GROMACS .gro file of C-alpha atoms in nm:
model
  370
    1MET     CA    1  -0.007   1.437   2.031
    2ALA     CA    2   0.221   1.138   2.094
    3PRO     CA    3   0.557   1.143   1.910
    4LEU     CA    4   0.644   0.869   1.661
    5ALA     CA    5   0.973   0.682   1.675
    6ILE     CA    6   1.100   0.745   1.322
    7PRO     CA    7   1.477   0.793   1.302
    8LEU     CA    8   1.605   1.121   1.161
    9SER     CA    9   1.824   0.928   0.916
   10LEU     CA   10   1.515   0.747   0.783
   11ARG     CA   11   1.331   1.075   0.735
   12ARG     CA   12   1.631   1.223   0.554
   13GLN     CA   13   1.658   0.921   0.326
   14ALA     CA   14   1.286   0.942   0.245
   15GLN     CA   15   1.316   1.316   0.180
   16MET     CA   16   1.583   1.245  -0.081
   17VAL     CA   17   1.326   1.036  -0.269
   18ALA     CA   18   1.072   1.316  -0.228
   19ASP     CA   19   1.326   1.565  -0.366
   20ASP     CA   20   1.381   1.341  -0.669
   21PHE     CA   21   1.006   1.347  -0.732
   22THR     CA   22   1.003   1.726  -0.699
   23ALA     CA   23   1.293   1.762  -0.941
   24LEU     CA   24   1.106   1.556  -1.200
   25THR     CA   25   0.761   1.710  -1.153
   26GLY     CA   26   0.789   2.044  -0.975
   27ALA     CA   27   0.551   1.924  -0.702
   28ALA     CA   28   0.694   1.986  -0.355
   29VAL     CA   29   0.664   1.694  -0.111
   30ASP     CA   30   0.738   1.680   0.263
   31ALA     CA   31   0.838   1.321   0.343
   32THR     CA   32   0.780   1.366   0.716
   33GLU     CA   33   0.422   1.475   0.647
   34LEU     CA   34   0.366   1.158   0.442
   35LEU     CA   35   0.518   0.933   0.710
   36THR     CA   36   0.331   1.087   1.003
   37GLY     CA   37   0.018   1.242   0.853
   38ARG     CA   38  -0.227   0.964   0.939
   39ALA     CA   39  -0.102   0.952   1.296
   40ALA     CA   40  -0.156   1.329   1.317
   41LEU     CA   41  -0.507   1.307   1.169
   42LEU     CA   42  -0.618   1.022   1.397
   43ASN     CA   43  -0.398   1.103   1.699
   44ILE     CA   44  -0.253   0.752   1.717
   45ALA     CA   45   0.088   0.602   1.788
   46PRO     CA   46   0.220   0.247   1.830
   47GLN     CA   47   0.241   0.099   2.178
   48ASP     CA   48   0.554  -0.117   2.164
   49GLN     CA   49   0.432  -0.450   2.017
   50VAL     CA   50   0.090  -0.306   1.921
   51SER     CA   51   0.069  -0.108   1.597
   52ALA     CA   52  -0.060   0.249   1.587
   53GLY     CA   53  -0.384   0.135   1.426
   54GLY     CA   54  -0.416  -0.153   1.674
   55ALA     CA   55  -0.472  -0.428   1.416
   56THR     CA   56  -0.117  -0.567   1.406
   57ARG     CA   57   0.079  -0.730   1.689
   58LEU     CA   58   0.437  -0.844   1.723
   59LEU     CA   59   0.436  -1.198   1.863
   60PRO     CA   60   0.731  -1.386   2.016
   61THR     CA   61   0.763  -1.744   1.896
   62ARG     CA   62   1.004  -2.018   2.004
   63ASP     CA   63   1.282  -1.883   1.782
   64ALA     CA   64   1.193  -1.540   1.637
   65TRP     CA   65   0.934  -1.264   1.624
   66VAL     CA   66   0.642  -1.249   1.383
   67ALA     CA   67   0.382  -0.982   1.307
   68LEU     CA   68   0.018  -1.075   1.253
   69THR     CA   69  -0.253  -0.839   1.128
   70LEU     CA   70  -0.622  -0.888   1.201
   71SER     CA   71  -0.789  -0.595   1.026
   72ARG     CA   72  -1.059  -0.754   0.807
   73PRO     CA   73  -1.371  -0.949   0.907
   74ASP     CA   74  -1.227  -1.253   0.724
   75ASP     CA   75  -0.913  -1.231   0.940
   76ILE     CA   76  -1.118  -1.245   1.259
   77ALA     CA   77  -1.326  -1.532   1.122
   78ALA     CA   78  -1.007  -1.732   1.053
   79ILE     CA   79  -0.881  -1.722   1.414
   80PRO     CA   80  -1.039  -2.054   1.525
   81ALA     CA   81  -0.880  -2.229   1.225
   82LEU     CA   82  -0.547  -2.063   1.304
   83LEU     CA   83  -0.555  -2.187   1.662
   84GLN     CA   84  -0.724  -2.517   1.566
   85THR     CA   85  -1.002  -2.466   1.815
   86ASP     CA   86  -1.380  -2.452   1.792
   87SER     CA   87  -1.417  -2.096   1.916
   88VAL     CA   88  -1.219  -1.801   2.047
   89GLU     CA   89  -1.281  -1.545   2.316
   90ASP     CA   90  -1.400  -1.196   2.228
   91GLU     CA   91  -1.043  -1.079   2.289
   92PRO     CA   92  -0.838  -1.316   2.071
   93TRP     CA   93  -0.486  -1.181   2.116
   94GLN     CA   94  -0.395  -1.365   2.437
   95PRO     CA   95  -0.481  -1.709   2.292
   96ILE     CA   96  -0.285  -1.616   1.980
   97LEU     CA   97   0.015  -1.509   2.190
   98ASP     CA   98  -0.002  -1.838   2.384
   99TRP     CA   99  -0.019  -2.040   2.059
  100ALA     CA  100   0.267  -1.851   1.893
  101ALA     CA  101   0.491  -1.894   2.197
  102VAL     CA  102   0.501  -2.275   2.160
  103ASN     CA  103   0.555  -2.278   1.784
  104SER     CA  104   0.839  -2.170   1.560
  105ALA     CA  105   0.817  -1.854   1.351
  106ALA     CA  106   0.804  -2.066   1.035
  107GLN     CA  107   0.515  -2.273   1.172
  108VAL     CA  108   0.319  -1.960   1.269
  109ALA     CA  109   0.380  -1.793   0.933
  110ASP     CA  110   0.304  -2.104   0.729
  111ARG     CA  111  -0.027  -2.168   0.902
  112ALA     CA  112  -0.133  -1.803   0.888
  113ARG     CA  113  -0.048  -1.782   0.517
  114LEU     CA  114  -0.237  -2.101   0.447
  115LEU     CA  115  -0.543  -1.919   0.582
  116GLY     CA  116  -0.474  -1.601   0.383
  117LEU     CA  117  -0.377  -1.394   0.688
  118PRO     CA  118  -0.129  -1.104   0.671
  119VAL     CA  119   0.177  -1.227   0.859
  120ALA     CA  120   0.551  -1.162   0.854
  121VAL     CA  121   0.864  -1.307   1.009
  122LEU     CA  122   1.092  -1.032   1.139
  123GLY     CA  123   1.366  -0.949   0.887
  124GLU     CA  124   1.274  -1.222   0.637
  125THR     CA  125   1.291  -0.982   0.338
  126ALA     CA  126   1.609  -0.830   0.196
  127PRO     CA  127   1.627  -0.481   0.044
  128ALA     CA  128   1.561  -0.481  -0.330
  129PRO     CA  129   1.488  -0.219  -0.596
  130PRO     CA  130   1.166  -0.234  -0.794
  131VAL     CA  131   1.155  -0.479  -1.082
  132ILE     CA  132   1.120  -0.288  -1.410
  133SER     CA  133   1.019  -0.467  -1.731
  134ARG     CA  134   0.954  -0.346  -2.083
  135VAL     CA  135   0.587  -0.408  -2.174
  136GLY     CA  136   0.518  -0.166  -2.455
  137PRO     CA  137   0.652   0.107  -2.683
  138SER     CA  138   0.793   0.423  -2.529
  139GLN     CA  139   0.667   0.774  -2.589
  140THR     CA  140   0.804   1.078  -2.411
  141GLY     CA  141   0.556   1.252  -2.185
  142SER     CA  142   0.526   1.428  -1.851
  143LEU     CA  143   0.281   1.371  -1.569
  144ALA     CA  144   0.109   1.703  -1.634
  145GLY     CA  145  -0.207   1.616  -1.825
  146ALA     CA  146  -0.149   1.240  -1.803
  147LEU     CA  147  -0.448   1.016  -1.730
  148VAL     CA  148  -0.395   0.785  -1.431
  149ALA     CA  149  -0.622   0.489  -1.357
  150ASP     CA  150  -0.582   0.429  -0.983
  151LEU     CA  151  -0.714   0.079  -0.915
  152SER     CA  152  -0.551   0.058  -0.572
  153SER     CA  153  -0.698   0.092  -0.223
  154MET     CA  154  -0.596   0.168   0.134
  155TRP     CA  155  -0.267   0.363   0.149
  156ALA     CA  156   0.044   0.292  -0.062
  157GLY     CA  157  -0.121   0.297  -0.405
  158PRO     CA  158  -0.365   0.581  -0.329
  159LEU     CA  159  -0.077   0.790  -0.191
  160CYS     CA  160   0.112   0.737  -0.515
  161GLY     CA  161  -0.198   0.850  -0.706
  162GLN     CA  162  -0.234   1.153  -0.480
  163LEU     CA  163   0.125   1.260  -0.548
  164LEU     CA  164   0.074   1.216  -0.923
  165ALA     CA  165  -0.237   1.437  -0.897
  166ARG     CA  166  -0.025   1.703  -0.726
  167ALA     CA  167   0.208   1.681  -1.026
  168GLY     CA  168  -0.076   1.771  -1.263
  169ALA     CA  169  -0.210   1.431  -1.366
  170THR     CA  170  -0.581   1.357  -1.399
  171VAL     CA  171  -0.629   1.070  -1.156
  172VAL     CA  172  -0.936   0.845  -1.167
  173LYS     CA  173  -1.001   0.664  -0.840
  174VAL     CA  174  -1.153   0.330  -0.945
  175GLU     CA  175  -1.358   0.137  -0.689
  176SER     CA  176  -1.586  -0.162  -0.695
  177SER     CA  177  -1.947  -0.049  -0.673
  178SER     CA  178  -2.016  -0.338  -0.433
  179ARG     CA  179  -1.688  -0.332  -0.234
  180PRO     CA  180  -1.542   0.020  -0.230
  181ASP     CA  181  -1.207   0.112  -0.081
  182GLY     CA  182  -1.213   0.007   0.286
  183THR     CA  183  -1.087   0.348   0.397
  184ARG     CA  184  -1.427   0.496   0.302
  185SER     CA  185  -1.570   0.329   0.613
  186GLY     CA  186  -1.296   0.471   0.836
  187ALA     CA  187  -1.195   0.824   0.928
  188PRO     CA  188  -1.312   1.049   0.641
  189GLU     CA  189  -1.017   1.283   0.686
  190PHE     CA  190  -0.775   1.004   0.595
  191TYR     CA  191  -0.976   0.902   0.289
  192ASP     CA  192  -0.987   1.266   0.181
  193TRP     CA  193  -0.611   1.307   0.227
  194MET     CA  194  -0.538   1.009   0.007
  195ASN     CA  195  -0.808   1.067  -0.257
  196GLY     CA  196  -0.899   1.434  -0.265
  197GLY     CA  197  -0.868   1.579  -0.614
  198LYS     CA  198  -0.928   1.244  -0.788
  199LEU     CA  199  -1.231   1.161  -0.999
  200SER     CA  200  -1.445   0.884  -0.846
  201TYR     CA  201  -1.536   0.600  -1.082
  202ALA     CA  202  -1.748   0.309  -0.952
  203VAL     CA  203  -1.750  -0.003  -1.168
  204ASP     CA  204  -1.867  -0.363  -1.152
  205PHE     CA  205  -1.549  -0.571  -1.131
  206ASP     CA  206  -1.743  -0.882  -1.234
  207ASP     CA  207  -1.841  -0.709  -1.560
  208PRO     CA  208  -1.525  -0.507  -1.622
  209GLU     CA  209  -1.600  -0.366  -1.968
  210ASP     CA  210  -1.592  -0.004  -1.844
  211LEU     CA  211  -1.277  -0.068  -1.642
  212ILE     CA  212  -1.098  -0.228  -1.938
  213ALA     CA  213  -1.192   0.071  -2.156
  214LEU     CA  214  -1.041   0.311  -1.900
  215VAL     CA  215  -0.720   0.113  -1.864
  216GLN     CA  216  -0.674   0.097  -2.241
  217VAL     CA  217  -0.659   0.478  -2.269
  218ALA     CA  218  -0.468   0.547  -1.945
  219ASP     CA  219  -0.111   0.675  -1.944
  220VAL     CA  220  -0.046   0.531  -1.597
  221VAL     CA  221  -0.215   0.238  -1.422
  222ILE     CA  222  -0.176   0.183  -1.047
  223GLU     CA  223  -0.278  -0.154  -0.908
  224ALA     CA  224  -0.217  -0.315  -0.572
  225SER     CA  225  -0.405  -0.644  -0.605
  226ARG     CA  226  -0.245  -0.982  -0.629
  227PRO     CA  227  -0.179  -1.019  -1.006
  228ALA     CA  228  -0.409  -1.320  -1.045
  229ALA     CA  229  -0.708  -1.117  -0.923
  230LEU     CA  230  -0.689  -0.873  -1.214
  231GLY     CA  231  -0.578  -1.140  -1.459
  232ARG     CA  232  -0.906  -1.325  -1.408
  233ARG     CA  233  -1.081  -1.012  -1.534
  234GLY     CA  234  -0.866  -0.977  -1.843
  235LEU     CA  235  -0.657  -0.696  -1.696
  236GLY     CA  236  -0.281  -0.675  -1.673
  237PRO     CA  237   0.019  -0.522  -1.850
  238SER     CA  238   0.046  -0.825  -2.079
  239LEU     CA  239  -0.331  -0.862  -2.132
  240THR     CA  240  -0.421  -0.500  -2.206
  241PRO     CA  241  -0.337  -0.365  -2.555
  242ALA     CA  242  -0.015  -0.165  -2.532
  243ARG     CA  243  -0.051   0.213  -2.529
  244PRO     CA  244   0.266   0.403  -2.625
  245GLY     CA  245   0.432   0.540  -2.314
  246ARG     CA  246   0.201   0.370  -2.062
  247THR     CA  247   0.356   0.300  -1.724
  248TRP     CA  248   0.197   0.016  -1.527
  249LEU     CA  249   0.268   0.026  -1.153
  250ARG     CA  250   0.212  -0.287  -0.947
  251ILE     CA  251   0.241  -0.274  -0.567
  252THR     CA  252   0.240  -0.601  -0.372
  253GLY     CA  253   0.322  -0.694  -0.017
  254HIS     CA  254   0.604  -0.936  -0.092
  255GLY     CA  255   0.663  -0.936  -0.469
  256THR     CA  256   0.530  -1.150  -0.752
  257ALA     CA  257   0.777  -1.439  -0.756
  258GLY     CA  258   0.665  -1.789  -0.654
  259GLU     CA  259   0.456  -1.837  -0.343
  260LYS     CA  260   0.519  -1.479  -0.227
  261ALA     CA  261   0.283  -1.356  -0.498
  262GLY     CA  262  -0.005  -1.491  -0.291
  263TRP     CA  263   0.103  -1.347   0.044
  264VAL     CA  264  -0.120  -1.073   0.184
  265ALA     CA  265   0.037  -0.772   0.354
  266PHE     CA  266  -0.048  -0.445   0.521
  267GLY     CA  267   0.189  -0.162   0.610
  268ASP     CA  268   0.281  -0.270   0.962
  269ASP     CA  269   0.346  -0.639   0.894
  270ALA     CA  270   0.529  -0.554   0.567
  271ALA     CA  271   0.760  -0.327   0.767
  272VAL     CA  272   0.834  -0.612   1.009
  273SER     CA  273   0.907  -0.845   0.717
  274GLY     CA  274   1.163  -0.591   0.598
  275GLY     CA  275   1.314  -0.565   0.946
  276LEU     CA  276   1.208  -0.203   0.987
  277VAL     CA  277   1.151  -0.203   1.363
  278GLY     CA  278   1.297  -0.038   1.668
  279TYR     CA  279   1.407  -0.212   1.985
  280ARG     CA  280   1.323  -0.151   2.348
  281GLY     CA  281   1.459  -0.374   2.623
  282GLY     CA  282   1.585  -0.617   2.359
  283ALA     CA  283   1.237  -0.668   2.208
  284PRO     CA  284   1.125  -0.530   1.869
  285VAL     CA  285   0.873  -0.246   1.866
  286PHE     CA  286   0.682  -0.085   1.581
  287ARG     CA  287   0.835   0.217   1.411
  288GLY     CA  288   0.594   0.480   1.289
  289ASP     CA  289   0.243   0.411   1.163
  290ALA     CA  290   0.217   0.136   0.899
  291ILE     CA  291   0.539   0.285   0.770
  292ALA     CA  292   0.584   0.052   0.472
  293ASP     CA  293   0.272   0.209   0.318
  294PRO     CA  294   0.382   0.574   0.291
  295LEU     CA  295   0.740   0.476   0.207
  296THR     CA  296   0.618   0.258  -0.081
  297GLY     CA  297   0.372   0.520  -0.203
  298LEU     CA  298   0.649   0.781  -0.211
  299HIS     CA  299   0.899   0.553  -0.388
  300ALA     CA  300   0.632   0.445  -0.636
  301ALA     CA  301   0.542   0.804  -0.727
  302ALA     CA  302   0.909   0.889  -0.788
  303ALA     CA  303   0.950   0.574  -1.000
  304VAL     CA  304   0.644   0.656  -1.212
  305ALA     CA  305   0.767   1.012  -1.266
  306ALA     CA  306   1.108   0.880  -1.376
  307SER     CA  307   0.942   0.626  -1.606
  308ARG     CA  308   0.734   0.895  -1.774
  309ASN     CA  309   1.047   1.104  -1.813
  310ARG     CA  310   1.226   0.824  -2.002
  311GLY     CA  311   0.927   0.734  -2.219
  312GLY     CA  312   0.731   0.477  -2.019
  313GLY     CA  313   0.623   0.151  -2.178
  314GLU     CA  314   0.719  -0.019  -1.853
  315LEU     CA  315   0.586  -0.239  -1.577
  316ILE     CA  316   0.724  -0.131  -1.236
  317GLU     CA  317   0.677  -0.379  -0.951
  318PHE     CA  318   0.725  -0.277  -0.590
  319SER     CA  319   0.730  -0.504  -0.286
  320MET     CA  320   0.635  -0.311   0.028
  321ALA     CA  321   0.847  -0.542   0.241
  322ALA     CA  322   1.152  -0.484   0.019
  323VAL     CA  323   1.103  -0.106   0.032
  324ALA     CA  324   1.089  -0.121   0.412
  325ALA     CA  325   1.401  -0.337   0.420
  326GLY     CA  326   1.591  -0.058   0.248
  327TYR     CA  327   1.542   0.156   0.562
  328ARG     CA  328   1.604  -0.100   0.835
  329HIS     CA  329   1.962   0.007   0.905
  330CYS     CA  330   1.870   0.369   0.980
  331GLU     CA  331   2.017   0.475   1.312
  332ASP     CA  332   1.790   0.537   1.611
  333GLU     CA  333   1.953   0.871   1.695
  334GLY     CA  334   1.692   1.148   1.686
  335ALA     CA  335   1.413   0.895   1.649
  336ASP     CA  336   1.116   1.085   1.790
  337VAL     CA  337   0.915   1.320   1.572
  338ILE     CA  338   0.589   1.501   1.638
  339PRO     CA  339   0.341   1.398   1.366
  340VAL     CA  340   0.290   1.659   1.095
  341PRO     CA  341  -0.075   1.712   0.992
  342PRO     CA  342  -0.131   1.701   0.614
  343ALA     CA  343  -0.192   2.028   0.438
  344ALA     CA  344  -0.558   2.100   0.366
  345GLY     CA  345  -0.672   1.970   0.029
  346LEU     CA  346  -0.982   1.884  -0.170
  347PRO     CA  347  -1.230   1.638  -0.016
  348GLY     CA  348  -1.270   1.290  -0.162
  349ARG     CA  349  -1.563   1.248  -0.400
  350ASP     CA  350  -1.874   1.040  -0.331
  351LEU     CA  351  -1.856   0.689  -0.475
  352GLY     CA  352  -1.927   0.704  -0.848
  353ALA     CA  353  -1.980   1.081  -0.851
  354ASP     CA  354  -1.778   1.120  -1.170
  355ASN     CA  355  -1.891   0.813  -1.367
  356GLU     CA  356  -2.034   1.009  -1.656
  357ALA     CA  357  -1.739   1.248  -1.672
  358VAL     CA  358  -1.494   0.956  -1.678
  359ARG     CA  359  -1.688   0.778  -1.953
  360ARG     CA  360  -1.677   1.095  -2.165
  361LEU     CA  361  -1.304   1.126  -2.101
  362VAL     CA  362  -1.247   0.764  -2.203
  363ALA     CA  363  -1.454   0.809  -2.521
  364GLU     CA  364  -1.264   1.124  -2.616
  365ARG     CA  365  -0.930   0.953  -2.567
  366ALA     CA  366  -1.040   0.643  -2.757
  367ASP     CA  367  -1.154   0.859  -3.051
  368ALA     CA  368  -0.828   1.057  -3.048
  369SER     CA  369  -0.620   0.738  -3.070
  370CYS     CA  370  -0.807   0.601  -3.373
   0.00000   0.00000   0.00000
């Protein structure tokens, strides 16, 4: 199994966050397992300017480096528009490298963002703590027995939900019945690691009555969509009737202020935006595997636990790029680590397997609050 270049100082800093979570919840967490677990499950590692998963590349431009991710069918379909050409070869990266080399980093990023592509300029994001706002009345409560509506997908949000489940919360994994979490179509062991132990609830996002009912009785809501996407469906911390003590967690790639609210991000390009890279021969290289994802998921879980401890009633907003930026000055000494496989856990549930159970739970909670 190939080692991952993750500095010892970074792992120690992340373990301090994990220890804070443990102190609040009693659930033991190994930060190195979180940072390296997917690489261990899939036996992958970055290859210098190519990410561990292979979908993100570091590209030199005229004046700086950028990271571009092509992981979704829509990303691939946008390549001709990105390069302003009629068609692209089956292997698009060389034409993209050639195009980036004659443009500035700002030009590359601006055009990619215009097309909705996940892109980042190296080091463009400064470290910043999560933004915490009061959105409802407080009510003291722990995570044990709390109801969590996990509306997120992929890695950072689901990892947060997984850690809350380890702390004793009842976590409902919410997915669109027509477009489920993309990790379902990937390696099942990764989906299971992120979502084992959660109830599976499939809903129609275009007719969100059931989803709204769940969110109204939840103690914690996890969402990782761009805010406008949920707002169009009548969901959001300011749109949903306040529940005493509810903590609403919002994870975005680059924050919710101004144009950044619309920027798409994945773990590898978000890490580059935060400057969390290594260097080899003077050129930046990827550190770890989509490292902004597990770091954000860990920080988010600790923040939710702390919020519950002080009474909740809060909106907590994390930017993955800003989380990554908080680790960019970690020294390279002791950088290599052998990936740690995740401990065995419960398998993820089939899509919608728990719909009836969740509806009963929602009804019971709604009756109890009347």
